[in-house]
Structures are given as structure tokens and as C-alpha cells.
Short mmCIF file of C-alpha atoms in Angstrom, two decimals:
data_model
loop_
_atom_site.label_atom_id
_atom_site.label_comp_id
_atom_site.label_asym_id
_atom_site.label_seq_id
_atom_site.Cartn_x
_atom_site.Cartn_y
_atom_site.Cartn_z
CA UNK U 853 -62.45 -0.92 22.96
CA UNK U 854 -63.25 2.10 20.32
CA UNK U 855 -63.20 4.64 23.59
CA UNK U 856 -59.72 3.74 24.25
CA UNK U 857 -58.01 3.73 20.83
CA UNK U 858 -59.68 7.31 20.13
CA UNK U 859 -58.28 8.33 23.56
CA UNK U 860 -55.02 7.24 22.71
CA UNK U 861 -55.01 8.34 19.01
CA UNK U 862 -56.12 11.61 20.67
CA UNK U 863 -52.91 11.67 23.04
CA UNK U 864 -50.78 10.73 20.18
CA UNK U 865 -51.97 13.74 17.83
CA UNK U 866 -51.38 16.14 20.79
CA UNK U 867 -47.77 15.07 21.31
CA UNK U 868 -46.31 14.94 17.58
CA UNK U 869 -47.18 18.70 17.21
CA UNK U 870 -45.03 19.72 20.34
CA UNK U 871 -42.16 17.30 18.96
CA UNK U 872 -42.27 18.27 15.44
CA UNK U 873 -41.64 21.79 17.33
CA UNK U 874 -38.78 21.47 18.95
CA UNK U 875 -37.45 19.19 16.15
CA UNK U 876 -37.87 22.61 14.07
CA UNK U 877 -36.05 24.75 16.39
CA UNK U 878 -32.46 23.42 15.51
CA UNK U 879 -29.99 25.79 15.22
CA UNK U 880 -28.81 24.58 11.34
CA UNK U 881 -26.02 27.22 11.42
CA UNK U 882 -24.13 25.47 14.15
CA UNK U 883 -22.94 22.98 11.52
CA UNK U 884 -20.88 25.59 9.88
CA UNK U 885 -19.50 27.01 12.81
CA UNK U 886 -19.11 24.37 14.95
CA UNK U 887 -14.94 24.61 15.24
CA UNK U 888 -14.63 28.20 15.07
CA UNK U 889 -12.91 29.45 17.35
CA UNK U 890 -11.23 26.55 18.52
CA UNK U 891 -7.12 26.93 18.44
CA UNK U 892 -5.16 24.37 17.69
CA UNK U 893 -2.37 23.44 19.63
CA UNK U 894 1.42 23.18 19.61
CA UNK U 895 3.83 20.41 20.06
CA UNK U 896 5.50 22.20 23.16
CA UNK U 897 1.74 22.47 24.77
CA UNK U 898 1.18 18.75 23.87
CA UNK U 899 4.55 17.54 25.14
CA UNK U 900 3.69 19.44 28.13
CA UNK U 901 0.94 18.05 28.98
CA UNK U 902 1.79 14.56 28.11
CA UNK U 903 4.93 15.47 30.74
CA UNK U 904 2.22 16.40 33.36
CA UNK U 905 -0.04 13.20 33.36
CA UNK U 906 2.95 10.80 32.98
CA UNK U 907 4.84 9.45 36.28
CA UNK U 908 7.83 9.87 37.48
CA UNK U 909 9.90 6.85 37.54
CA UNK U 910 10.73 5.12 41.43
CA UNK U 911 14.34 5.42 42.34
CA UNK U 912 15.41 1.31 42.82
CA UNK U 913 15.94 1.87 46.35
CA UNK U 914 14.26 0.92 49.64
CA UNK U 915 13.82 4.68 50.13
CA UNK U 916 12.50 5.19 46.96
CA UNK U 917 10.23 2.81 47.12
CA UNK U 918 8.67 3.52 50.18
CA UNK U 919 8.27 7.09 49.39
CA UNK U 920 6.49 6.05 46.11
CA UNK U 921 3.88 3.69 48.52
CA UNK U 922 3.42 6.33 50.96
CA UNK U 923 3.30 9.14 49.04
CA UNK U 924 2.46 7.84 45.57
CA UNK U 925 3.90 8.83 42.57
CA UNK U 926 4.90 12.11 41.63
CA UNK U 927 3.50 13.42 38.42
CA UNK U 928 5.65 15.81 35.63
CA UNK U 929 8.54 13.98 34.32
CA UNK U 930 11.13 16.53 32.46
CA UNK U 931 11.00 16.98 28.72
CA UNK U 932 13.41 14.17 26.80
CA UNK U 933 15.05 15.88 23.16
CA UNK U 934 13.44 13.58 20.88
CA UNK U 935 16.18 11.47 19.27
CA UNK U 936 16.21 12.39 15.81
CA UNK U 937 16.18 8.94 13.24
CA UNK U 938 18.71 8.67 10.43
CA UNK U 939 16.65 7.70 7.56
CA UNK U 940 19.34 5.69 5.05
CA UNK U 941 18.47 5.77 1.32
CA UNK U 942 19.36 2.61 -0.66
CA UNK U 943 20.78 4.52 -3.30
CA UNK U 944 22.71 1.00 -4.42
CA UNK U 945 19.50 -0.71 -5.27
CA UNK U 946 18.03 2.40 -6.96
CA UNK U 947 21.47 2.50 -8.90
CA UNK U 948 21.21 -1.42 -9.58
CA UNK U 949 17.12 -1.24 -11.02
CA UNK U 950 18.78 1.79 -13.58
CA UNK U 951 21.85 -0.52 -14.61
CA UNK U 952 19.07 -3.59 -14.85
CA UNK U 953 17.14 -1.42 -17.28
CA UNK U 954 20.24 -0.11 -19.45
CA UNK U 955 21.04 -4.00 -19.72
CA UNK U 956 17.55 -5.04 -21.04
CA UNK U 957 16.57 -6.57 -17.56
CA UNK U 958 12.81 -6.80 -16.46
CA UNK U 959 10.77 -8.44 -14.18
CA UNK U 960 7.27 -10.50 -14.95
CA UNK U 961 5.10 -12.52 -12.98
CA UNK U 962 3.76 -16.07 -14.64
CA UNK U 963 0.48 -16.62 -13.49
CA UNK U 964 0.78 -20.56 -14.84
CA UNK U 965 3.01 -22.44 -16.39
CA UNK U 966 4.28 -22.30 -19.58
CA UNK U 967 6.04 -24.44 -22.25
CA UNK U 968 9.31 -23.01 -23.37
CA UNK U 969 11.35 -23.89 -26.38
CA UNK U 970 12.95 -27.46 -26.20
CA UNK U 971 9.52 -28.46 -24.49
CA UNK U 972 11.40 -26.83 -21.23
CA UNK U 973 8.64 -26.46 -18.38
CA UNK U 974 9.23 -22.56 -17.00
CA UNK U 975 6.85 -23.00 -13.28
CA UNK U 976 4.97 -20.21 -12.49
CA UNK U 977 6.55 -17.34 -10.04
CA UNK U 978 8.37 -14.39 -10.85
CA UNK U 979 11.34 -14.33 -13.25
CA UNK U 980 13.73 -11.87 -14.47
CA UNK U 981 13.40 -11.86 -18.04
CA UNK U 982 16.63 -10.53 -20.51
CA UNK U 983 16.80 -10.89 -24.39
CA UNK U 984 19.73 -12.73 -25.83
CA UNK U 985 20.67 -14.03 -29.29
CA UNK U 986 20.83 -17.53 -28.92
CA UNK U 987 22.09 -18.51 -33.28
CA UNK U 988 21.23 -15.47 -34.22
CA UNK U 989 17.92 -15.89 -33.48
CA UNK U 990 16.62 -13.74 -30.30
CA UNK U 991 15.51 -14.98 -27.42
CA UNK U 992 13.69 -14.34 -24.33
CA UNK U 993 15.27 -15.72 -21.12
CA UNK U 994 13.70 -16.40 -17.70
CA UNK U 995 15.86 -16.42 -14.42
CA UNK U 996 15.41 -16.28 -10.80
CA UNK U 997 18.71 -15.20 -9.67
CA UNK U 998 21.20 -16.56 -11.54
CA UNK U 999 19.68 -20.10 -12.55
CA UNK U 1000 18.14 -19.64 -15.59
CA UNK U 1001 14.44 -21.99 -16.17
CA UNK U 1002 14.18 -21.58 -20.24
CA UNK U 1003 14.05 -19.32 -23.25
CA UNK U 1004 11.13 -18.33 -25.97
CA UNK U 1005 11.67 -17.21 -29.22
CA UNK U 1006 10.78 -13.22 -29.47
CA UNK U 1007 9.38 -11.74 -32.72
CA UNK U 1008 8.84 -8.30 -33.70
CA UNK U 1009 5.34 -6.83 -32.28
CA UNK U 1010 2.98 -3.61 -33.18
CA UNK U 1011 2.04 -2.79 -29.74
CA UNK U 1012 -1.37 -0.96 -29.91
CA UNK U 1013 -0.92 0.26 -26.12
CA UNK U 1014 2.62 1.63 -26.63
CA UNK U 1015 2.45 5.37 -27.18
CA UNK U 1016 5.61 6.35 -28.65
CA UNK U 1017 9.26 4.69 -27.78
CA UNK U 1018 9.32 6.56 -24.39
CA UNK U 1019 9.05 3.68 -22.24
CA UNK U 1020 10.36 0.38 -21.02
CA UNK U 1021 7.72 -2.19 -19.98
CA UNK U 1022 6.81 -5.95 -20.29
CA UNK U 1023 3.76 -7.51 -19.65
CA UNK U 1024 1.70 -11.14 -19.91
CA UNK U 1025 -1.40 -11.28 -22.07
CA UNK U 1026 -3.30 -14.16 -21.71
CA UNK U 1027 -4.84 -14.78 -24.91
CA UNK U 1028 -6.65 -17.74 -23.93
CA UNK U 1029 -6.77 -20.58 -21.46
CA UNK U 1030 -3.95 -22.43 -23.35
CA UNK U 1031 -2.26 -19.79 -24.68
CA UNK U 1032 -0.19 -16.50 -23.36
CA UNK U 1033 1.53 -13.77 -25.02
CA UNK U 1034 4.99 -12.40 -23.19
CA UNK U 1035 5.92 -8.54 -24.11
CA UNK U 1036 8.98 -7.15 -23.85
CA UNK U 1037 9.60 -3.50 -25.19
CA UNK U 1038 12.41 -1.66 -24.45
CA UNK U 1039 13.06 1.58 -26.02
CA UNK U 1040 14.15 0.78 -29.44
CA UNK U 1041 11.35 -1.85 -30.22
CA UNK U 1042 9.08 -4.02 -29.02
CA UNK U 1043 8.76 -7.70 -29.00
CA UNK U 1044 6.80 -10.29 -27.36
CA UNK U 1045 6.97 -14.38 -27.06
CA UNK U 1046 3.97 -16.70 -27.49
CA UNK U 1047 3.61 -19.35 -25.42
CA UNK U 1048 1.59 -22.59 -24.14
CA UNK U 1049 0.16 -22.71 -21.34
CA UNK U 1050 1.52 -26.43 -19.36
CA UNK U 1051 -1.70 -28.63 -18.23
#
């Protein structure tokens, strides 16, 4: 049992070396030059060829038909224009998003939902939010569409992430599992709504 694994140890250490050889013998620089000189192609050359390998429609005739089952089908259809797409721009809804903003119109997502004022439930979804003075008091209001779900009282708010009066953002903090935090800046100040969260 000894004479054969030193036989075959002994094959084993001949063959590595002459692997470990050729494994050595790699041409490394091929790696950086493996695309040169390769050309790329045109549309015209790719249409062409597309145009050679594609069949040629059968006529709808008897004829035609049995011409394409004797003979097959011929290959090398002429060149079709492509038709050239109209893209349309909905400049109406980019002009509506700019008028939203000007009116004090944003858009939030509620995660859960929340208590308004009155005890109103708002459900969760996504709601186009607007202040309004409601008593002289402002007021946040949530609509989808035009059906409005309830209002929370907005105070002012130091917003530590707002750099500057540049932008016009709102956001939901949650600030806890019963409690959020709604705010609404606009450019002149910011403001933001608590709120319970309804269990």
C-alpha cells in the first residue's frame, strides 16, 4: 500500500511543475489590449445587416405562396425611414406644480393615522396639505382632491435642517410611536403641526 501512494505522489510532483509552467506563460498584456483594434460600427452597417438576415415578406397570393415553398424565402428586405416619435411635454402640469407652490400647496405622505383638531381622524395616504387661517389662528389642511379630511393647528418652528429661506419643503417627523411632527416651510417661514398618532 506504501509502494503505490509514493508512486502516485511521485506522478503528482512531476505533473504540477509542467502545469505551474504553462500557467506562467500567460500573455498578461493581452488584458490591456484586448479591443484594440476593433472598429466600431455604424447604424447604416447595422441596419444593413439586420436588412440582410431578415425575410422578405410572401405576397398573399397562390403564386406567392408557392414560390415561397419552393423556393423559400428570399432574404434582404429594403431599408424602412425610421418613423421619427413626437415626444409631447406636459408643460400644463409643470405650469400647475409652479402655481401649487406660489399658492402654499404641498404634498405629504402619512405613514399612520393621525388625530386632527376636533378629534377628526385624518387616515393614512397621501394628502395635499395648504395653510389657511381658520379665526385667525393658522391652520394646516389635508385634502385629497378637493374633499378636505381635517386641519392641525401650525406654530412657528426653528428648523435646524433648513439652510437659509431658499427652499420650499414639508416633511413628517415621527417623534415617537404616538406622536408625529408635520413641517411645512415655505419661503418666508417655517412651521410645523404636532400630532397624535390614532390607535
Amino acid at each position: 500500500m506504501k509502494k503505490i501512494f509514493i508512486i502516485m505522489f511521485a506522478m503528482v510532483s512531476l505533473i504540477i511543475p509542467a502545469k505551474s509552467a504553462e500557467m506562467i506563460d500567460v500573455d498578461y498584456n493581452f488584458i490591456d489590449t484586448a479591443f484594440d483594434g476593433i472598429q466600431p460600427i455604424t447604424d447604416k452597417q447595422f441596419n444593413d445587416t439586420i436588412n440582410k438576415l431578415t425575410p422578405q415578406p410572401v405576397e398573399n397570393t397562390f403564386g406567392g405562396r408557392l414560390k415561397a415553398f419552393l423556393f423559400g424565402r428570399k432574404y434582404g428586405v429594403e431599408n424602412q425611414p425610421p418613423v421619427q416619435e413626437e415626444v409631447q411635454v406636459d408643460i400644463g402640469g409643470e405650469r400647475k406644480a409652479i402655481q401649487d407652490m406660489k399658492n402654499g400647496i404641498q404634498y405629504i405622505k402619512l405613514v399612520a393615522s393621525i388625530v386632527g383638531e376636533n378629534n377628526q381622524i385624518i387616515p393614512l395616504g397621501n394628502y395635499k396639505i395648504q395653510e389657511k387661517l381658520v379665526d385667525n389662528q393658522p391652520m394646516l389642511m389635508f385634502y385629497q382632491g378637493y374633499k378636505e379630511y381635517g386641519m392641525l393647528k401650525l406654530t412657528k418652528f426653528d428648523d435646524v435642517d433648513k439652510k437659509g429661506n431658499e427652499i420650499i419643503y414639508s416633511r413628517v417627523d415621527i417623534l415617537s410611536d404616538s406622536l408625529i411632527r408635520i413641517v411645512y416651510s415655505t419661503l418666508d417661514d417655517t412651521k410645523c403641526a404636532m400630532a397624535k398618532v390614532a390607535l
